[in-house]
PDB file of C-alpha atoms in Angstrom:
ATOM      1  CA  UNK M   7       4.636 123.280 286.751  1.00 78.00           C
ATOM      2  CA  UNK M   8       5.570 120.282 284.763  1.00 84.00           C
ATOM      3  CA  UNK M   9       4.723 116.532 285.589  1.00 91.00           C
ATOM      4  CA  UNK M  10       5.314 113.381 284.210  1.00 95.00           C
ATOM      5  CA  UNK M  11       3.301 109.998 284.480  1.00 96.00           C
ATOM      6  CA  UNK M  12       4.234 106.493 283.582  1.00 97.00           C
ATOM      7  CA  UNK M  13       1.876 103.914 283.699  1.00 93.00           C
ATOM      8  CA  UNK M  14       2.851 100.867 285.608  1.00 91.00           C
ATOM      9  CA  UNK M  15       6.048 100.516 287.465  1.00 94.00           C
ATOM     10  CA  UNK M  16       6.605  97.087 286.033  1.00 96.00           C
ATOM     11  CA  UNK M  17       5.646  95.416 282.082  1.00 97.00           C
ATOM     12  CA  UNK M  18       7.048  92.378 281.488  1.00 97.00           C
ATOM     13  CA  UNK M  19       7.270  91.070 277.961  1.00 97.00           C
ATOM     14  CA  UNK M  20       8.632  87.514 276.134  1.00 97.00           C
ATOM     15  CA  UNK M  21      11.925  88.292 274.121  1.00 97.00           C
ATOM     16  CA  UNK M  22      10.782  89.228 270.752  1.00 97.00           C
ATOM     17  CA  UNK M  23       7.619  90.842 271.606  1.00 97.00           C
ATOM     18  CA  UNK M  24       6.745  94.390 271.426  1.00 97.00           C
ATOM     19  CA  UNK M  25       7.442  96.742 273.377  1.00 98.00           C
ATOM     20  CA  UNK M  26       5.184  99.363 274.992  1.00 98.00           C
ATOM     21  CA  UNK M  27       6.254 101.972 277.617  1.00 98.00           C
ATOM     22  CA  UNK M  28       3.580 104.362 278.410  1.00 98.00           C
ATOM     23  CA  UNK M  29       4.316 107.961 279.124  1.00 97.00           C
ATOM     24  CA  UNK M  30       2.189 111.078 279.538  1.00 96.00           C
ATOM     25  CA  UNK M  31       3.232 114.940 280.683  1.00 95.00           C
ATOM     26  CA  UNK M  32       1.496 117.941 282.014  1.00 92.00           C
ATOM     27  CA  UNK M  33       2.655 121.140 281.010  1.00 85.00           C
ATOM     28  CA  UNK M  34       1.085 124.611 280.068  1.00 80.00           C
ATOM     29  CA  UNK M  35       3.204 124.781 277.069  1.00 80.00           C
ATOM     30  CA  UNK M  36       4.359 121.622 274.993  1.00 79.00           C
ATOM     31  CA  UNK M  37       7.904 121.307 276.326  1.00 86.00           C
ATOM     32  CA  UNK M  38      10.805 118.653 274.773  1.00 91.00           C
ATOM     33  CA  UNK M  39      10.410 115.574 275.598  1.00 93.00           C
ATOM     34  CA  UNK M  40      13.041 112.542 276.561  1.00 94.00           C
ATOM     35  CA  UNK M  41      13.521 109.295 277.463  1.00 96.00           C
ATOM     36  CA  UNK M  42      16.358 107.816 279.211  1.00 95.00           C
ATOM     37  CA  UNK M  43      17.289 103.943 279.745  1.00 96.00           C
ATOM     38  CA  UNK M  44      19.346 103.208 283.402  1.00 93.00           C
ATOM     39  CA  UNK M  45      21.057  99.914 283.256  1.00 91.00           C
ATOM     40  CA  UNK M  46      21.672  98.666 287.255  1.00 86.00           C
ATOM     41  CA  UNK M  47      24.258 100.159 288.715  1.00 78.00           C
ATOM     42  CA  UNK M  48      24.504 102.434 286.124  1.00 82.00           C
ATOM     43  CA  UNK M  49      23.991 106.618 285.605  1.00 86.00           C
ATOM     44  CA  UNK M  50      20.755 107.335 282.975  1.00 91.00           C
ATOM     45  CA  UNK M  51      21.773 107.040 279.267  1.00 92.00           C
ATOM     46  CA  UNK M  52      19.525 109.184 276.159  1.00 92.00           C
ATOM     47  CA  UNK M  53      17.450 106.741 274.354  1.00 95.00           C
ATOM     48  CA  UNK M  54      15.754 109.439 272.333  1.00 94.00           C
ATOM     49  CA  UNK M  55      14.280 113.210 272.715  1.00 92.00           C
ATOM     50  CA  UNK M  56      11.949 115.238 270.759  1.00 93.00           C
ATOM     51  CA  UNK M  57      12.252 118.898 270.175  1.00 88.00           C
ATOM     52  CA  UNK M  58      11.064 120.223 267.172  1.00 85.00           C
ATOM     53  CA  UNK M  59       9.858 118.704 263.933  1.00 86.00           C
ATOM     54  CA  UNK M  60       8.804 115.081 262.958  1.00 89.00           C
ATOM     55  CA  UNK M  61       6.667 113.887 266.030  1.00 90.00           C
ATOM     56  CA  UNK M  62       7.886 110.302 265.836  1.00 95.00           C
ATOM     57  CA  UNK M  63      11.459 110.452 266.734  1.00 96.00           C
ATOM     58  CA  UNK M  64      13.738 107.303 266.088  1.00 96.00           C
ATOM     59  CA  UNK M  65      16.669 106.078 269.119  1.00 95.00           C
ATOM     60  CA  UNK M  66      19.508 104.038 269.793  1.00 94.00           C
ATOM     61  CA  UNK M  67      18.866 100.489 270.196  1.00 93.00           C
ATOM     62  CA  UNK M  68      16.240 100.176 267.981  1.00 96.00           C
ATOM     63  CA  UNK M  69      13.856 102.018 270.182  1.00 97.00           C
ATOM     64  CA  UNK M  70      11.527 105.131 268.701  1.00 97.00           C
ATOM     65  CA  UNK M  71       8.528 107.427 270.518  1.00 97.00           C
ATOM     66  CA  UNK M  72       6.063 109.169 269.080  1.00 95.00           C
ATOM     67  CA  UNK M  73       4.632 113.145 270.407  1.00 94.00           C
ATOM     68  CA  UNK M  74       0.937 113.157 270.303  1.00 94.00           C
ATOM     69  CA  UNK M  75       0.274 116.540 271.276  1.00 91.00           C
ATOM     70  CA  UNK M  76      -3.514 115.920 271.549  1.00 91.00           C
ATOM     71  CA  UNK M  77      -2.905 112.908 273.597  1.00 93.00           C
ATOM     72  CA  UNK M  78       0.108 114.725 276.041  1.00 94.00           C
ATOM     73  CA  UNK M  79       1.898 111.279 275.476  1.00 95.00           C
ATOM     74  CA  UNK M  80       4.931 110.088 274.390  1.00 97.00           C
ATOM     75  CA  UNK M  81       5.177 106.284 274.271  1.00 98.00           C
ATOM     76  CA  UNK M  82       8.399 104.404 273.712  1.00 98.00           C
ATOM     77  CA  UNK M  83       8.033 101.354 271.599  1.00 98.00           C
ATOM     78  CA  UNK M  84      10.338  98.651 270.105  1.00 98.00           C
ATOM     79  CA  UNK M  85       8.860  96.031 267.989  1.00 97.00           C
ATOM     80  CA  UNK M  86      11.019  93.170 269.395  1.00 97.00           C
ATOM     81  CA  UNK M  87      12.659  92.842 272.360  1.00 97.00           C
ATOM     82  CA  UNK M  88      15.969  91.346 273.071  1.00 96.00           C
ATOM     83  CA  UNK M  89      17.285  90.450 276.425  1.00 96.00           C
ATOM     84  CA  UNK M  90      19.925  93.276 276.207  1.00 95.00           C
ATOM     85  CA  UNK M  91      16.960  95.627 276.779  1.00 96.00           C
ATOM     86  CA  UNK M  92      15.969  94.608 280.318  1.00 96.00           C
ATOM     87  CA  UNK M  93      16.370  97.995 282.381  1.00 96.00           C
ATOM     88  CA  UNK M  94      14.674 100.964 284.071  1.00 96.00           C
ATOM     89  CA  UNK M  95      13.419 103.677 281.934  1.00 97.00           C
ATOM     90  CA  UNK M  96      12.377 106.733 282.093  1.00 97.00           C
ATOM     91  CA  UNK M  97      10.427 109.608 280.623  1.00 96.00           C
ATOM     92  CA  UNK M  98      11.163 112.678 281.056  1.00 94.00           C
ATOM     93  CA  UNK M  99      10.183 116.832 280.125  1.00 92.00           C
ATOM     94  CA  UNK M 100      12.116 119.875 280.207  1.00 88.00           C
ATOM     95  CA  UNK M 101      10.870 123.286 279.307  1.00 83.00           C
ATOM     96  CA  UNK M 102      11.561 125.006 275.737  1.00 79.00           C
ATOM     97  CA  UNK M 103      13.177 127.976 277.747  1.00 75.00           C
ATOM     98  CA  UNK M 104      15.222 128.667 280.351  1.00 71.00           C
ATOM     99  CA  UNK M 105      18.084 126.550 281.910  1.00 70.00           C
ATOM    100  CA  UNK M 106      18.230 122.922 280.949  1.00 72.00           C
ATOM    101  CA  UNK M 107      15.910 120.861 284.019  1.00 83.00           C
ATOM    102  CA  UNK M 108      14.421 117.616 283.515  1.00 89.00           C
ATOM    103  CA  UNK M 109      11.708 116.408 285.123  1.00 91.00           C
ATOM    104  CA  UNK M 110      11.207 112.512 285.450  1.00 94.00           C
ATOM    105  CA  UNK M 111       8.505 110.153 285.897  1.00 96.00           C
ATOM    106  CA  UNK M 112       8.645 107.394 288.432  1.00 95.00           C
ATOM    107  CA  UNK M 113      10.133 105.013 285.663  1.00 96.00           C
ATOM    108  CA  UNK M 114       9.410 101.803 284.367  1.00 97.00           C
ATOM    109  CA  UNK M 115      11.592  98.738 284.835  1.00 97.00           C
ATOM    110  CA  UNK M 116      11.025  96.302 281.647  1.00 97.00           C
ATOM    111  CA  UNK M 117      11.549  92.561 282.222  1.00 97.00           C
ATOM    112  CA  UNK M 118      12.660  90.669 279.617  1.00 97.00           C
ATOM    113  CA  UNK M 119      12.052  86.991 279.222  1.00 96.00           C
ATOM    114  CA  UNK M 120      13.337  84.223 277.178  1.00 94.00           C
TER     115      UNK M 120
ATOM    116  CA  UNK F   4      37.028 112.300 275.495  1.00 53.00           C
ATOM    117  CA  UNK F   5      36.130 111.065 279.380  1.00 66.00           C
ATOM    118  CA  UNK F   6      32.473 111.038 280.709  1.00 89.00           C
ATOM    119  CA  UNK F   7      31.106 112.068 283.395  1.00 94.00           C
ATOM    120  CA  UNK F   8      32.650 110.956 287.083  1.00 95.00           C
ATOM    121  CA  UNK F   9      31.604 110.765 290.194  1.00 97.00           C
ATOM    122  CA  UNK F  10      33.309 110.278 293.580  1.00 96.00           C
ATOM    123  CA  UNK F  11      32.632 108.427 296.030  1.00 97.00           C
ATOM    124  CA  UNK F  12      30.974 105.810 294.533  1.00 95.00           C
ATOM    125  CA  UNK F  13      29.254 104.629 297.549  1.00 96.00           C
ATOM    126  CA  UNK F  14      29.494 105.960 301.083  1.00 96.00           C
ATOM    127  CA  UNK F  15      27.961 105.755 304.744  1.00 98.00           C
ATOM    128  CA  UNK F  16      27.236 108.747 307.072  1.00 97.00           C
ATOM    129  CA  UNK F  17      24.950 109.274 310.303  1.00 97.00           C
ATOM    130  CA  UNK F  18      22.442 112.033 311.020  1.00 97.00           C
ATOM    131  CA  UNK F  19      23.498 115.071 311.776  1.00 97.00           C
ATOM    132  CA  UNK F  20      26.865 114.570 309.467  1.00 98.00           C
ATOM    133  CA  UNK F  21      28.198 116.611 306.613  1.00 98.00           C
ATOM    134  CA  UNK F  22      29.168 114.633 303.502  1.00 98.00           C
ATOM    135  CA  UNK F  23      30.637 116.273 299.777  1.00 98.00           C
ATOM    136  CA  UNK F  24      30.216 114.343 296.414  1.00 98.00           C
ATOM    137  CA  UNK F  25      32.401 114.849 293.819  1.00 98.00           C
ATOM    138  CA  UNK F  26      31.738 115.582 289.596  1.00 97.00           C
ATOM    139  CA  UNK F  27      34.124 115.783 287.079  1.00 96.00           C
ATOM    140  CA  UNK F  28      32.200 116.619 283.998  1.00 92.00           C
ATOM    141  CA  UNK F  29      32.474 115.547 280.453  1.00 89.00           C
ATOM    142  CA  UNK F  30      35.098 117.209 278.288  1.00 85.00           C
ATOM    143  CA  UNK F  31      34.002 120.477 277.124  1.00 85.00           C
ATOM    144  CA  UNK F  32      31.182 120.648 278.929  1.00 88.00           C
ATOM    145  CA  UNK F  33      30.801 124.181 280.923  1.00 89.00           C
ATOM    146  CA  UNK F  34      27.539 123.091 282.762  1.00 91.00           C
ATOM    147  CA  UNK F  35      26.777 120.755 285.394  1.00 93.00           C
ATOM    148  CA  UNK F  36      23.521 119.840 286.896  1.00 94.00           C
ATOM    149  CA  UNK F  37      22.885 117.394 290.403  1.00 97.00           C
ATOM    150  CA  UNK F  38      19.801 115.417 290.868  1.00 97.00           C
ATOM    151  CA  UNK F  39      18.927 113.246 293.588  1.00 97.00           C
ATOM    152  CA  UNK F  40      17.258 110.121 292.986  1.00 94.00           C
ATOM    153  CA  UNK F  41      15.233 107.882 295.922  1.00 94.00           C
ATOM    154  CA  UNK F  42      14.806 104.204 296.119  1.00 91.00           C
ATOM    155  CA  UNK F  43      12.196 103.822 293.627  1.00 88.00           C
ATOM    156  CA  UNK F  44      11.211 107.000 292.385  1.00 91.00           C
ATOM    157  CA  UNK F  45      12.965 109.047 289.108  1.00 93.00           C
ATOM    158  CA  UNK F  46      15.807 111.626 289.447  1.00 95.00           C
ATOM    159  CA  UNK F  47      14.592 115.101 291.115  1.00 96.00           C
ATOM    160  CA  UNK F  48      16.801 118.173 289.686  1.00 94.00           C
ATOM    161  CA  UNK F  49      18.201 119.496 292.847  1.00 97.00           C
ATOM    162  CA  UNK F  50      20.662 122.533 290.995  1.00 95.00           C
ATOM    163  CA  UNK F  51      22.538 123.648 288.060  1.00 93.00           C
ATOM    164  CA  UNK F  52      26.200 125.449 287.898  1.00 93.00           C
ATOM    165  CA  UNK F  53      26.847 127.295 284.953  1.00 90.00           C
ATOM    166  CA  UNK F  54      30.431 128.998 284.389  1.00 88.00           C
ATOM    167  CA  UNK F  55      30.491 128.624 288.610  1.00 91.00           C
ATOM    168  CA  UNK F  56      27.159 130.427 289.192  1.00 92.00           C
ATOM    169  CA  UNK F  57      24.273 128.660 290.220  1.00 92.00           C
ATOM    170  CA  UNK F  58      21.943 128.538 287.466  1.00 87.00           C
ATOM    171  CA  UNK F  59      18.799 127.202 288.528  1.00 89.00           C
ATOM    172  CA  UNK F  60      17.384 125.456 291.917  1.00 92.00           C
ATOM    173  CA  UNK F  61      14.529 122.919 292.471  1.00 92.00           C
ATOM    174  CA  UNK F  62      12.759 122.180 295.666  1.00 93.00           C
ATOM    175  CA  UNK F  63      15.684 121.382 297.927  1.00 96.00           C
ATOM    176  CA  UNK F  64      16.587 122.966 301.056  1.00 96.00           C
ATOM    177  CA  UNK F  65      19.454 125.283 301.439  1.00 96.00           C
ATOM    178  CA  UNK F  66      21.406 122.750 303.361  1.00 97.00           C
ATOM    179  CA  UNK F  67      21.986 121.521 299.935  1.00 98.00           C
ATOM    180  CA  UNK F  68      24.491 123.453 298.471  1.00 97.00           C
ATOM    181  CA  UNK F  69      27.009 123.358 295.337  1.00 96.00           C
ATOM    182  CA  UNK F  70      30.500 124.642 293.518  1.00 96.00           C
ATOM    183  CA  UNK F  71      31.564 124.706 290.132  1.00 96.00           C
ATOM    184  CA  UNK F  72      35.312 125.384 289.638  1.00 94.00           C
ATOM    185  CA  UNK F  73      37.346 126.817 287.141  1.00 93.00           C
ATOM    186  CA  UNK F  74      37.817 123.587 285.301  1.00 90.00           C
ATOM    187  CA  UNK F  75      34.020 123.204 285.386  1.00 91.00           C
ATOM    188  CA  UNK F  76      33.675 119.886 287.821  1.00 94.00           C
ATOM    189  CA  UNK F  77      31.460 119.904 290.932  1.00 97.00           C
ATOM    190  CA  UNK F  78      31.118 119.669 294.548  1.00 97.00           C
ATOM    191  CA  UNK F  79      27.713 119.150 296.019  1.00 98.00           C
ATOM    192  CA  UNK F  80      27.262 119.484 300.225  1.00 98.00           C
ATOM    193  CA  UNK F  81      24.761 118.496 302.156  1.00 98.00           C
ATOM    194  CA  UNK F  82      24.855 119.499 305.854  1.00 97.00           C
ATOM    195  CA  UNK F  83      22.846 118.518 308.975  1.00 97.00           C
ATOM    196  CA  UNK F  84      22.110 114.591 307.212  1.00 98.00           C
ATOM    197  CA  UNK F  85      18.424 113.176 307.585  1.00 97.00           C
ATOM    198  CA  UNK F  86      17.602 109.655 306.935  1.00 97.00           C
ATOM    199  CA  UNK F  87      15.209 110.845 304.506  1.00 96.00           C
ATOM    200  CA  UNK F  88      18.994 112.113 301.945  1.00 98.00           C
ATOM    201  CA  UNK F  89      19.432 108.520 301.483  1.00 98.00           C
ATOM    202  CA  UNK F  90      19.424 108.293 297.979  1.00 97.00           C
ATOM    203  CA  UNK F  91      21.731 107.761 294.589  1.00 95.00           C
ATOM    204  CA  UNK F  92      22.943 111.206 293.692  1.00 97.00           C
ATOM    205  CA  UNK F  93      23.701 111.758 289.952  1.00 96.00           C
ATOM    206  CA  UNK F  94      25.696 114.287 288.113  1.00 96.00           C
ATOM    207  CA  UNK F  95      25.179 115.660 284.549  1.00 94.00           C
ATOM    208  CA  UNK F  96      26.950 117.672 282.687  1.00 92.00           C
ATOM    209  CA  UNK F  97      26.071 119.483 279.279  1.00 88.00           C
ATOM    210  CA  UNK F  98      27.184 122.276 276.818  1.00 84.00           C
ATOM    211  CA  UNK F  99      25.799 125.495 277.960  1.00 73.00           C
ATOM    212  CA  UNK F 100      22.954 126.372 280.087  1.00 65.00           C
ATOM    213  CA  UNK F 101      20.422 126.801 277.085  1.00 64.00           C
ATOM    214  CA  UNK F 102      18.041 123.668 277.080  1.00 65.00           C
ATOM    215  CA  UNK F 103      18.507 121.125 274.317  1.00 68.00           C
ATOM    216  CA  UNK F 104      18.233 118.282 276.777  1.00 63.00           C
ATOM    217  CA  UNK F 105      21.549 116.574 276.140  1.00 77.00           C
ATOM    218  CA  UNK F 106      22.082 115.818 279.480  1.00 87.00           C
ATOM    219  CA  UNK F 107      25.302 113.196 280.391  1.00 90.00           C
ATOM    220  CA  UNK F 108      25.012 111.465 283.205  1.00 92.00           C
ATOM    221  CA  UNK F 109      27.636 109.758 285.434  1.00 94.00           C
ATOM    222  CA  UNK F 110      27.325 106.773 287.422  1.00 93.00           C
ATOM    223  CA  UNK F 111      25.727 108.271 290.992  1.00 95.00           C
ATOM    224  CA  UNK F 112      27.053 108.586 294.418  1.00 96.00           C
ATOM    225  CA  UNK F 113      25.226 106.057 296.418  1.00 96.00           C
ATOM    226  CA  UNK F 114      25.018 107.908 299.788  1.00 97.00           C
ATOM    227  CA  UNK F 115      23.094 105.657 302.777  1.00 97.00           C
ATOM    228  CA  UNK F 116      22.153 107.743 306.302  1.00 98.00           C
ATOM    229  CA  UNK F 117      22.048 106.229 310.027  1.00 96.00           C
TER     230      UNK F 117
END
């Protein structure tokens, strides 16, 4: 079975300042790996996903992650924040066969402020 | 090209009840998944329809059941309503079952139990 962990619920961070969403997976084979952004009121949106190839994988919205097989992570970062990026997000795994399921984490809701 | 809908947006029942959501799916997209997501907590895959045959199942009861028509949109049921279904129910559709994560997700039914 596959899980997915996010470290604290909440990060707040001053617009401008890095970003750091912290996400790590359990799985018995390395599966893809997503994240998706949810904007209230809103379905879930694809920042990025990793599949195959280059381990750090670039987004939209300036975001990128990078796999660290070693580490079972995949952290989303974005060197400067902007307002616009206030939101839930969320990591997620699916496995490299089968039908397409996604498994989230709990999510993390990143507070911008001015 | 349309995204994904969902109908109703929002909507009341009481225990006991019966209530259908509605998904239209993206254009050209023969697969639709449902997942159900609490208060709090990240979307939990609930089923998949591929070409109208269920494709794939997480850890839902069988009160929870689906369609897919001909024109590939949705219908999920849920029969015999406990508090505990309260919850935003999302919709994603995608090009064939085979995983490449490329989920697309609609806005959610908001459904609230009595």
């Amino acid at each position: 079975a596959q899980s997915v962990t996010q470290l604290g619920s909440h990060v707040s961070v001053s617009e401008g300042a890095l970003v750091l969403l912290r996400c790590n997976y359990s799985s018995s084979v390395p599966p893809y790996l997503f994240w998706y952004v949810q904007y209230p009121n809103q379905g879930l949106q694809l920042l990025l996903k990793y599949t195959t190839g280059a381990t750090l994988v670039k987004g939209i919205n300036g975001f990128e992650a990078e796999f660290k097989k070693s580490e079972t992570s995949f952290h989303l970062t974005k060197p400067s924040a902007h307002m616009s990026d206030a939101a839930e997000y969320f990591c997620a795994v699916s496995p490299i066969s089968g039908y397409s399921t996604l498994t989230f984490g709990k999510g993390t809701m990143l507070l911008v402020s001015p | 090209e349309t995204g994904v809908t969902q109908s109703p947006t929002h909507l009341i029942k009481t225990r006991g009840q019966q209530v259908t959501l509605r998904c239209s799916s993206q254009s050209g997209h023969n697969t639709v998944s449902w997942y159900q997501q609490a208060l709090g907590q990240g979307p939990q895959f609930i089923f998949q329809y591929y070409r109208e045959e269920e494709n794939g199942r997480g850890n839902f009861p069988p009160r929870f059941s689906g369609l897919q028509f001909p024109n590939y949109s949705s219908e999920l049921n849920v029969n015999a309503l406990e508090l505990d279904d309260s919850a935003l129910y999302l919709c994603a559709s995608s090009l064939g079952s085979a995983n490449t994560g490329e989920l697309f997700f609609g806005e959610g039914s908001r459904l609230t139990v009595l």
